[in-house]
Amino acid sequence: MNNSSMSIIDSKILREKIKDNSIRIVDVRREQDYQLGHITNAVNLPLAKLLADDSVESIQKIAQDLGISDETSVVIYDDTFGALSSRVVWALQYIGHKDAKLLDVTFSQWKALGYEISTEVPEIESATHSIKENKDIMATAEYLEKVKENKNVIIIDNRERLNYLEQHIPGAINIPYRTLATDGKILRTKEGMKNLLKNRGISEDAEIITYCGSVGTLSGLAYYALKSVGLPNVKLYVHSFKEWKSLEKPIDKQENANYWDLSAE
Amino acid sequence: MAQQLRPSKPADKQPKIDWSRRQEAENFAETVKLFRQGKVDPDTFRRFRLQHGAYGTRMTDDYAMVRIKVPAGQVYPYQLEKIAQLSEMYSIGSAHFSTRENIQLHWVILEDVSEIMQSLSDVGMTSREACGNTVRNVMCSPLSGVCKDEIFDATPYALAIARFMLRNPICQGLPRKFKFNFTCCEKHGMIRIVDVGLLPQIQEIDGEQRKGFKIFLGGGLGNKSFIGHQLEDFTPVEDLLYTSMAVIRIFDRLGDRKNMARNRMRYLVNDMGWEKFRNLVLKERAIVKSTQSVIVKLNIDESINEIQRPISVSNESASVPDGFARWQKTNVEKQSQGGFNSVFIGLESGDITANQLRSVAEIIRDYSAEGFARNGFSQNIVIRYVHDDDLKSMYSKLLETGLAKTGSLTMASAVGCSGTTSCNLALTNSHRLAKEVQRKFLELKLDEDDDLKDSTIKISGCPNSCGQHEVATIGFYGGGGRYENDMFPNYTMSLGGRFDEGSILGHHTARVPVKRVIPVILKIIELYKENKQSDDTLSRWIDRIIHGNESSKINSVEDIKKEINSFLIPPKVEDEPDFYMDYGSDTSYHTVTGKGECAA
């Protein structure tokens, strides 16, 4: 399947294919949560395991250990509005995997729908996965700094509004991750997403770089959302704002206003 | 087992009126685009934006504040849930309850406003005419229909006026904004500080009991404030619409369209003189009456709201939760309907998180026998028709989500406008100061003090009165002070303001540096305690001082000034750097303002 028209897996459809061995379902929650019950046939990949080592070799090994070959259709879910699982999708795509998708609901929503869950851990037969490093979907601080003034480049900060107002990468616009979701689904409809982009004046041929607070989860969801409506050139700044700050790169803020005092937190 | 015996919750009550018009969202999105492309000039765009309820934001054109109108303050659980979601998607994860029964979302990207409007249409709400030179949200006392002192429930009339005026050509381009307030009684509404204030009355005419109103015109708070005048002894309900239209037509015709600072109707009334204005209104009303077609009338829905206690949640074995007595004393008002109560949920300066909004929605469903809530006049929420037996359980629920702050009906619940948190005109962070005052009052348990119960504290961040400081027992408005080369936030304090039948604007007393506001308030309370009579209250004591009727040691404003004088002297900046910083800021104070559009 083509990355540029990546879509999301309807929970009703997954339900029908749950026993289909050509699909690998991956649960991106902590191991203890997984053990208490997961979507039938799902295997577990706690995000921490993926984040522990960034290298393509490590991602490759994880994929292979989970029985994911180049041809396997992978469906990924979590219980964190899709942010963790979209980070996993991105990692798989980074080593060249073509068919990794998000489930359209979280585990809690799946459960609330009354769909099948199980505590049984499926047998995994390891597979072979190649590495075709997909550098087009990755942005580093160095790269970001080099291109950020380009007219065609749009940097999107996916943190919450108050964090963005307080500090952000100069020139970045803000689309809080909550904006990407809708009632009962981790992503809004394609039409809704396109409308948001249209209102914001984001053209479909722009080069987009998403970032969030630290490891590219919230911005991973944005990466996925943008890809899923067909935007061809979207990159994830994986190490995000935490790294940007530690490198002492320039930071912008909204001056002369005490917006934090409007929060009831 | 017990769980299964509970009757299931009834479906959400639906509002009787859908205020939205879906195509306005798309139109707004298109116009924003044209504005950004320079095809709509900034002034035209500003008027358009305000007409649709999007207000400017401090020091930036990129953001707007969306003011959602809640006519008569009636808001339904699923509407609150929608607003919770919108606050997370497009705003700061909190929403704000205003002093005029609006709900505001701040720091919204201008390009996202249309998405909010679209979603509001899904739940029958609108931001249309929440700002701009229009008829603003029509208010009604949160206790209308349940107040012990009311003559009849004004709510259907408030809703009918709101419905008639919304999108009506007669009020799309007034000289300035125009406000209606309905109340239940003198105490619970603010009918003398708005353009049109209405108090229900019944009069016997030809042996028949006729409903009507006492109507007050030309009041309002602002840079210069006025108390409204009573139009006539009694205005029958049949004349409500004609009178309203007559007043709006006169204002439209004669109001000042040039001088921004003096174009509210109160200036027209003041310049012309009340008697002349009054005669004009009566004459205009006769003309309106004789020239309107019969189809111009108010659509008054007096059908009775169904009152049905949702579920029996009382649990007799449950112990009394900690703090219940204090909360009940300071947050709960008995209704005229036996066995039922109105519960006030106090919010710090009107702010509430998305999750708290969701809890409020759930609590309305579980505890209110009328199935909706009312926004209050003091940045608060009122859940009515809560049964006596359910109060303890409801209190426990409120506690869980941080919504059981005590003192909602007391002096502790200070009002603060948005100040420098979002407003272009603000000079100080009045919003945060009000929170600080409230926290101190609760810490000292002053909410439990009966002597302070009927007093109020209200704070504005500039002289424009959005925080209604002029009708507070102790009111403050922000400005800048200077000592040698350093600036500090400095509040002008007024004493003795009232908004009831004895309405009077507060008496300017002293300028109080921001970090001395709380000590000065406490000092005034201390002076009162030393000099009070038996069965006295702080507000009555201050009232006597203002009117020269006090005979104790402190008997004039000058005496108070002398007593607080030591608080007003600035320290050297090196001795107390904090003195020179506003709340919420760790840098030295300086004033920055932009162009105002007037907010509350």
mmCIF file of N, CA and C in Angstrom, chain B residues 26-112:
data_model
loop_
_atom_site.group_PDB
_atom_site.id
_atom_site.type_symbol
_atom_site.label_atom_id
_atom_site.label_comp_id
_atom_site.label_asym_id
_atom_site.label_seq_id
_atom_site.Cartn_x
_atom_site.Cartn_y
_atom_site.Cartn_z
ATOM 1 N N GLU B 26 -19.434 28.753 7.910
ATOM 2 C CA GLU B 26 -18.749 28.733 6.624
ATOM 3 C C GLU B 26 -18.457 30.147 6.130
ATOM 4 N N ASN B 27 -19.438 30.998 6.318
ATOM 5 C CA ASN B 27 -19.286 32.400 5.938
ATOM 6 C C ASN B 27 -18.134 33.046 6.705
ATOM 7 N N PHE B 28 -18.034 32.677 7.974
ATOM 8 C CA PHE B 28 -16.958 33.236 8.801
ATOM 9 C C PHE B 28 -15.592 32.776 8.270
ATOM 10 N N ALA B 29 -15.492 31.474 7.971
ATOM 11 C CA ALA B 29 -14.221 30.933 7.466
ATOM 12 C C ALA B 29 -13.804 31.646 6.179
ATOM 13 N N GLU B 30 -14.767 31.844 5.283
ATOM 14 C CA GLU B 30 -14.485 32.515 4.011
ATOM 15 C C GLU B 30 -14.004 33.946 4.233
ATOM 16 N N THR B 31 -14.672 34.633 5.157
ATOM 17 C CA THR B 31 -14.337 36.039 5.395
ATOM 18 C C THR B 31 -12.954 36.174 6.027
ATOM 19 N N VAL B 32 -12.599 35.235 6.918
ATOM 20 C CA VAL B 32 -11.248 35.258 7.494
ATOM 21 C C VAL B 32 -10.220 35.149 6.370
ATOM 22 N N LYS B 33 -10.504 34.264 5.423
ATOM 23 C CA LYS B 33 -9.578 34.089 4.295
ATOM 24 C C LYS B 33 -9.416 35.385 3.501
ATOM 25 N N LEU B 34 -10.553 36.000 3.200
ATOM 26 C CA LEU B 34 -10.507 37.249 2.426
ATOM 27 C C LEU B 34 -9.747 38.327 3.194
ATOM 28 N N PHE B 35 -9.956 38.360 4.514
ATOM 29 C CA PHE B 35 -9.245 39.325 5.345
ATOM 30 C C PHE B 35 -7.740 39.082 5.295
ATOM 31 N N ARG B 36 -7.343 37.824 5.410
ATOM 32 C CA ARG B 36 -5.916 37.502 5.380
ATOM 33 C C ARG B 36 -5.294 37.835 4.027
ATOM 34 N N GLN B 37 -6.131 37.731 2.975
ATOM 35 C CA GLN B 37 -5.621 38.056 1.630
ATOM 36 C C GLN B 37 -5.671 39.555 1.358
ATOM 37 N N GLY B 38 -6.154 40.328 2.333
ATOM 38 C CA GLY B 38 -6.229 41.771 2.153
ATOM 39 C C GLY B 38 -7.417 42.218 1.316
ATOM 40 N N LYS B 39 -8.369 41.305 1.101
ATOM 41 C CA LYS B 39 -9.526 41.673 0.271
ATOM 42 C C LYS B 39 -10.664 42.254 1.100
ATOM 43 N N VAL B 40 -10.564 42.145 2.424
ATOM 44 C CA VAL B 40 -11.529 42.804 3.315
ATOM 45 C C VAL B 40 -10.704 43.694 4.230
ATOM 46 N N ASP B 41 -11.088 44.963 4.328
ATOM 47 C CA ASP B 41 -10.254 45.869 5.127
ATOM 48 C C ASP B 41 -10.414 45.576 6.621
ATOM 49 N N PRO B 42 -9.405 45.913 7.413
ATOM 50 C CA PRO B 42 -9.391 45.538 8.830
ATOM 51 C C PRO B 42 -10.616 46.024 9.616
ATOM 52 N N ASP B 43 -11.093 47.245 9.340
ATOM 53 C CA ASP B 43 -12.246 47.758 10.090
ATOM 54 C C ASP B 43 -13.520 46.978 9.792
ATOM 55 N N THR B 44 -13.716 46.710 8.514
ATOM 56 C CA THR B 44 -14.902 45.932 8.125
ATOM 57 C C THR B 44 -14.829 44.542 8.742
ATOM 58 N N PHE B 45 -13.631 43.963 8.687
ATOM 59 C CA PHE B 45 -13.475 42.621 9.239
ATOM 60 C C PHE B 45 -13.726 42.609 10.745
ATOM 61 N N ARG B 46 -13.208 43.633 11.423
ATOM 62 C CA ARG B 46 -13.377 43.688 12.876
ATOM 63 C C ARG B 46 -14.868 43.722 13.248
ATOM 64 N N ARG B 47 -15.615 44.565 12.540
ATOM 65 C CA ARG B 47 -17.059 44.633 12.818
ATOM 66 C C ARG B 47 -17.718 43.287 12.577
ATOM 67 N N PHE B 48 -17.359 42.650 11.481
ATOM 68 C CA PHE B 48 -17.916 41.338 11.134
ATOM 69 C C PHE B 48 -17.562 40.291 12.200
ATOM 70 N N ARG B 49 -16.290 40.305 12.580
ATOM 71 C CA ARG B 49 -15.811 39.333 13.572
ATOM 72 C C ARG B 49 -16.576 39.487 14.894
ATOM 73 N N LEU B 50 -16.710 40.745 15.342
ATOM 74 C CA LEU B 50 -17.392 40.988 16.613
ATOM 75 C C LEU B 50 -18.869 40.585 16.528
ATOM 76 N N GLN B 51 -19.497 40.905 15.401
ATOM 77 C CA GLN B 51 -20.910 40.533 15.197
ATOM 78 C C GLN B 51 -21.103 39.029 15.368
ATOM 79 N N HIS B 52 -20.048 38.276 15.058
ATOM 80 C CA HIS B 52 -20.148 36.814 15.164
ATOM 81 C C HIS B 52 -19.556 36.273 16.462
ATOM 82 N N GLY B 53 -19.248 37.163 17.376
ATOM 83 C CA GLY B 53 -18.867 36.704 18.706
ATOM 84 C C GLY B 53 -17.408 36.368 18.886
ATOM 85 N N ALA B 54 -16.540 36.867 17.994
ATOM 86 C CA ALA B 54 -15.110 36.620 18.168
ATOM 87 C C ALA B 54 -14.417 37.931 18.503
ATOM 88 N N TYR B 55 -13.891 37.976 19.690
ATOM 89 C CA TYR B 55 -13.319 39.183 20.245
ATOM 90 C C TYR B 55 -11.795 39.152 20.088
ATOM 91 N N GLY B 56 -11.169 40.312 19.964
ATOM 92 C CA GLY B 56 -9.713 40.377 19.783
ATOM 93 C C GLY B 56 -8.960 39.917 21.022
ATOM 94 N N THR B 57 -7.697 39.611 20.839
ATOM 95 C CA THR B 57 -6.871 39.117 21.941
ATOM 96 C C THR B 57 -5.636 39.994 22.127
ATOM 97 N N ARG B 58 -5.198 40.051 23.360
ATOM 98 C CA ARG B 58 -4.110 40.927 23.780
ATOM 99 C C ARG B 58 -2.885 40.838 22.872
ATOM 100 N N MET B 59 -2.528 41.950 22.259
ATOM 101 C CA MET B 59 -1.267 42.112 21.540
ATOM 102 C C MET B 59 -1.075 41.182 20.354
ATOM 103 N N THR B 60 -2.143 40.709 19.756
ATOM 104 C CA THR B 60 -1.972 39.821 18.610
ATOM 105 C C THR B 60 -3.223 39.804 17.735
ATOM 106 N N ASP B 61 -3.028 39.625 16.435
ATOM 107 C CA ASP B 61 -4.148 39.445 15.509
ATOM 108 C C ASP B 61 -4.368 37.978 15.193
ATOM 109 N N ASP B 62 -3.507 37.137 15.718
ATOM 110 C CA ASP B 62 -3.575 35.724 15.369
ATOM 111 C C ASP B 62 -4.650 34.966 16.144
ATOM 112 N N TYR B 63 -5.034 35.510 17.283
ATOM 113 C CA TYR B 63 -5.959 34.794 18.166
ATOM 114 C C TYR B 63 -7.243 35.586 18.387
ATOM 115 N N ALA B 64 -8.280 34.855 18.777
ATOM 116 C CA ALA B 64 -9.547 35.482 19.123
ATOM 117 C C ALA B 64 -10.079 34.833 20.390
ATOM 118 N N MET B 65 -11.008 35.526 21.033
ATOM 119 C CA MET B 65 -11.757 34.907 22.119
ATOM 120 C C MET B 65 -13.167 34.685 21.581
ATOM 121 N N VAL B 66 -13.655 33.459 21.692
ATOM 122 C CA VAL B 66 -15.004 33.176 21.213
ATOM 123 C C VAL B 66 -15.953 33.216 22.399
ATOM 124 N N ARG B 67 -16.938 34.111 22.301
ATOM 125 C CA ARG B 67 -17.891 34.263 23.397
ATOM 126 C C ARG B 67 -19.192 33.571 23.012
ATOM 127 N N ILE B 68 -19.495 32.505 23.731
ATOM 128 C CA ILE B 68 -20.694 31.727 23.440
ATOM 129 C C ILE B 68 -21.831 32.287 24.280
ATOM 130 N N LYS B 69 -22.897 32.686 23.597
ATOM 131 C CA LYS B 69 -24.039 33.274 24.301
ATOM 132 C C LYS B 69 -24.853 32.181 24.985
ATOM 133 N N VAL B 70 -25.291 32.439 26.181
ATOM 134 C CA VAL B 70 -26.199 31.508 26.838
ATOM 135 C C VAL B 70 -27.413 32.314 27.291
ATOM 136 N N PRO B 71 -28.400 32.496 26.424
ATOM 137 C CA PRO B 71 -29.545 33.336 26.766
ATOM 138 C C PRO B 71 -30.236 32.844 28.037
ATOM 139 N N ALA B 72 -30.524 33.788 28.924
ATOM 140 C CA ALA B 72 -31.109 33.505 30.239
ATOM 141 C C ALA B 72 -30.238 32.528 31.043
ATOM 142 N N GLY B 73 -29.042 32.272 30.578
ATOM 143 C CA GLY B 73 -28.108 31.436 31.330
ATOM 144 C C GLY B 73 -28.422 29.955 31.296
ATOM 145 N N GLN B 74 -29.426 29.541 30.517
ATOM 146 C CA GLN B 74 -29.821 28.124 30.546
ATOM 147 C C GLN B 74 -28.890 27.286 29.691
ATOM 148 N N VAL B 75 -28.205 26.356 30.347
ATOM 149 C CA VAL B 75 -27.240 25.542 29.599
ATOM 150 C C VAL B 75 -27.446 24.067 29.946
ATOM 151 N N TYR B 76 -27.328 23.208 28.924
ATOM 152 C CA TYR B 76 -27.680 21.800 29.049
ATOM 153 C C TYR B 76 -26.419 20.931 29.103
ATOM 154 N N PRO B 77 -26.540 19.761 29.757
ATOM 155 C CA PRO B 77 -25.347 18.924 29.953
ATOM 156 C C PRO B 77 -24.550 18.653 28.680
ATOM 157 N N TYR B 78 -25.217 18.283 27.604
ATOM 158 C CA TYR B 78 -24.439 17.932 26.411
ATOM 159 C C TYR B 78 -23.810 19.175 25.782
ATOM 160 N N GLN B 79 -24.381 20.346 26.062
ATOM 161 C CA GLN B 79 -23.748 21.580 25.578
ATOM 162 C C GLN B 79 -22.443 21.834 26.337
ATOM 163 N N LEU B 80 -22.464 21.577 27.657
ATOM 164 C CA LEU B 80 -21.238 21.736 28.448
ATOM 165 C C LEU B 80 -20.170 20.746 27.993
ATOM 166 N N GLU B 81 -20.603 19.533 27.657
ATOM 167 C CA GLU B 81 -19.634 18.536 27.180
ATOM 168 C C GLU B 81 -19.014 18.968 25.852
ATOM 169 N N LYS B 82 -19.828 19.545 25.001
ATOM 170 C CA LYS B 82 -19.301 20.034 23.721
ATOM 171 C C LYS B 82 -18.283 21.147 23.963
ATOM 172 N N ILE B 83 -18.611 22.040 24.885
ATOM 173 C CA ILE B 83 -17.687 23.153 25.167
ATOM 174 C C ILE B 83 -16.381 22.623 25.772
ATOM 175 N N ALA B 84 -16.491 21.581 26.593
ATOM 176 C CA ALA B 84 -15.285 20.950 27.149
ATOM 177 C C ALA B 84 -14.388 20.474 26.006
ATOM 178 N N GLN B 85 -14.996 19.777 25.074
ATOM 179 C CA GLN B 85 -14.229 19.256 23.934
ATOM 180 C C GLN B 85 -13.613 20.395 23.108
ATOM 181 N N LEU B 86 -14.409 21.432 22.865
ATOM 182 C CA LEU B 86 -13.900 22.554 22.063
ATOM 183 C C LEU B 86 -12.751 23.265 22.762
ATOM 184 N N SER B 87 -12.829 23.327 24.097
ATOM 185 C CA SER B 87 -11.757 24.016 24.831
ATOM 186 C C SER B 87 -10.439 23.259 24.681
ATOM 187 N N GLU B 88 -10.523 21.947 24.613
ATOM 188 C CA GLU B 88 -9.292 21.156 24.431
ATOM 189 C C GLU B 88 -8.786 21.207 22.997
ATOM 190 N N MET B 89 -9.722 21.247 22.077
ATOM 191 C CA MET B 89 -9.307 21.232 20.674
ATOM 192 C C MET B 89 -8.769 22.581 20.208
ATOM 193 N N TYR B 90 -9.432 23.646 20.609
ATOM 194 C CA TYR B 90 -9.121 24.939 19.999
ATOM 195 C C TYR B 90 -8.696 26.022 20.981
ATOM 196 N N SER B 91 -8.751 25.734 22.278
ATOM 197 C CA SER B 91 -8.449 26.783 23.246
ATOM 198 C C SER B 91 -7.414 26.261 24.233
ATOM 199 N N ILE B 92 -7.503 26.665 25.473
ATOM 200 C CA ILE B 92 -6.433 26.368 26.421
ATOM 201 C C ILE B 92 -6.775 25.227 27.381
ATOM 202 N N GLY B 93 -7.815 24.456 27.058
ATOM 203 C CA GLY B 93 -8.169 23.341 27.936
ATOM 204 C C GLY B 93 -9.002 23.754 29.128
ATOM 205 N N SER B 94 -9.284 25.052 29.225
ATOM 206 C CA SER B 94 -10.210 25.576 30.217
ATOM 207 C C SER B 94 -11.187 26.498 29.494
ATOM 208 N N ALA B 95 -12.369 26.650 30.059
ATOM 209 C CA ALA B 95 -13.320 27.635 29.541
ATOM 210 C C ALA B 95 -13.572 28.657 30.647
ATOM 211 N N HIS B 96 -14.220 29.758 30.284
ATOM 212 C CA HIS B 96 -14.416 30.833 31.258
ATOM 213 C C HIS B 96 -15.881 31.248 31.315
ATOM 214 N N PHE B 97 -16.429 31.270 32.519
ATOM 215 C CA PHE B 97 -17.804 31.755 32.710
ATOM 216 C C PHE B 97 -17.751 33.247 33.027
ATOM 217 N N SER B 98 -18.448 34.047 32.222
ATOM 218 C CA SER B 98 -18.354 35.502 32.351
ATOM 219 C C SER B 98 -19.398 36.035 33.327
ATOM 220 N N THR B 99 -19.356 37.336 33.569
ATOM 221 C CA THR B 99 -20.353 37.967 34.447
ATOM 222 C C THR B 99 -21.675 38.196 33.723
ATOM 223 N N ARG B 100 -21.719 37.921 32.409
ATOM 224 C CA ARG B 100 -22.972 38.126 31.682
ATOM 225 C C ARG B 100 -23.518 36.815 31.108
ATOM 226 N N GLU B 101 -23.283 35.757 31.825
ATOM 227 C CA GLU B 101 -23.855 34.447 31.488
ATOM 228 C C GLU B 101 -23.359 33.903 30.150
ATOM 229 N N ASN B 102 -22.236 34.447 29.659
ATOM 230 C CA ASN B 102 -21.613 33.864 28.474
ATOM 231 C C ASN B 102 -20.594 32.820 28.918
ATOM 232 N N ILE B 103 -20.212 31.961 27.988
ATOM 233 C CA ILE B 103 -19.082 31.063 28.236
ATOM 234 C C ILE B 103 -18.026 31.372 27.172
ATOM 235 N N GLN B 104 -16.810 31.642 27.615
ATOM 236 C CA GLN B 104 -15.797 32.130 26.684
ATOM 237 C C GLN B 104 -14.658 31.138 26.489
ATOM 238 N N LEU B 105 -14.199 31.045 25.252
ATOM 239 C CA LEU B 105 -13.004 30.265 24.932
ATOM 240 C C LEU B 105 -11.929 31.246 24.483
ATOM 241 N N HIS B 106 -10.819 31.246 25.193
ATOM 242 C CA HIS B 106 -9.760 32.219 24.934
ATOM 243 C C HIS B 106 -8.633 31.619 24.103
ATOM 244 N N TRP B 107 -7.853 32.496 23.513
ATOM 245 C CA TRP B 107 -6.656 32.109 22.767
ATOM 246 C C TRP B 107 -6.973 31.064 21.688
ATOM 247 N N VAL B 108 -8.041 31.367 20.933
ATOM 248 C CA VAL B 108 -8.420 30.518 19.805
ATOM 249 C C VAL B 108 -7.777 31.104 18.550
ATOM 250 N N ILE B 109 -7.173 30.259 17.740
ATOM 251 C CA ILE B 109 -6.600 30.745 16.480
ATOM 252 C C ILE B 109 -7.735 31.205 15.576
ATOM 253 N N LEU B 110 -7.600 32.428 15.069
ATOM 254 C CA LEU B 110 -8.685 33.034 14.293
ATOM 255 C C LEU B 110 -9.209 32.096 13.210
ATOM 256 N N GLU B 111 -8.299 31.375 12.576
ATOM 257 C CA GLU B 111 -8.680 30.466 11.499
ATOM 258 C C GLU B 111 -9.493 29.268 12.004
ATOM 259 N N ASP B 112 -9.481 29.013 13.305
ATOM 260 C CA ASP B 112 -10.240 27.877 13.864
ATOM 261 C C ASP B 112 -11.630 28.278 14.362
#
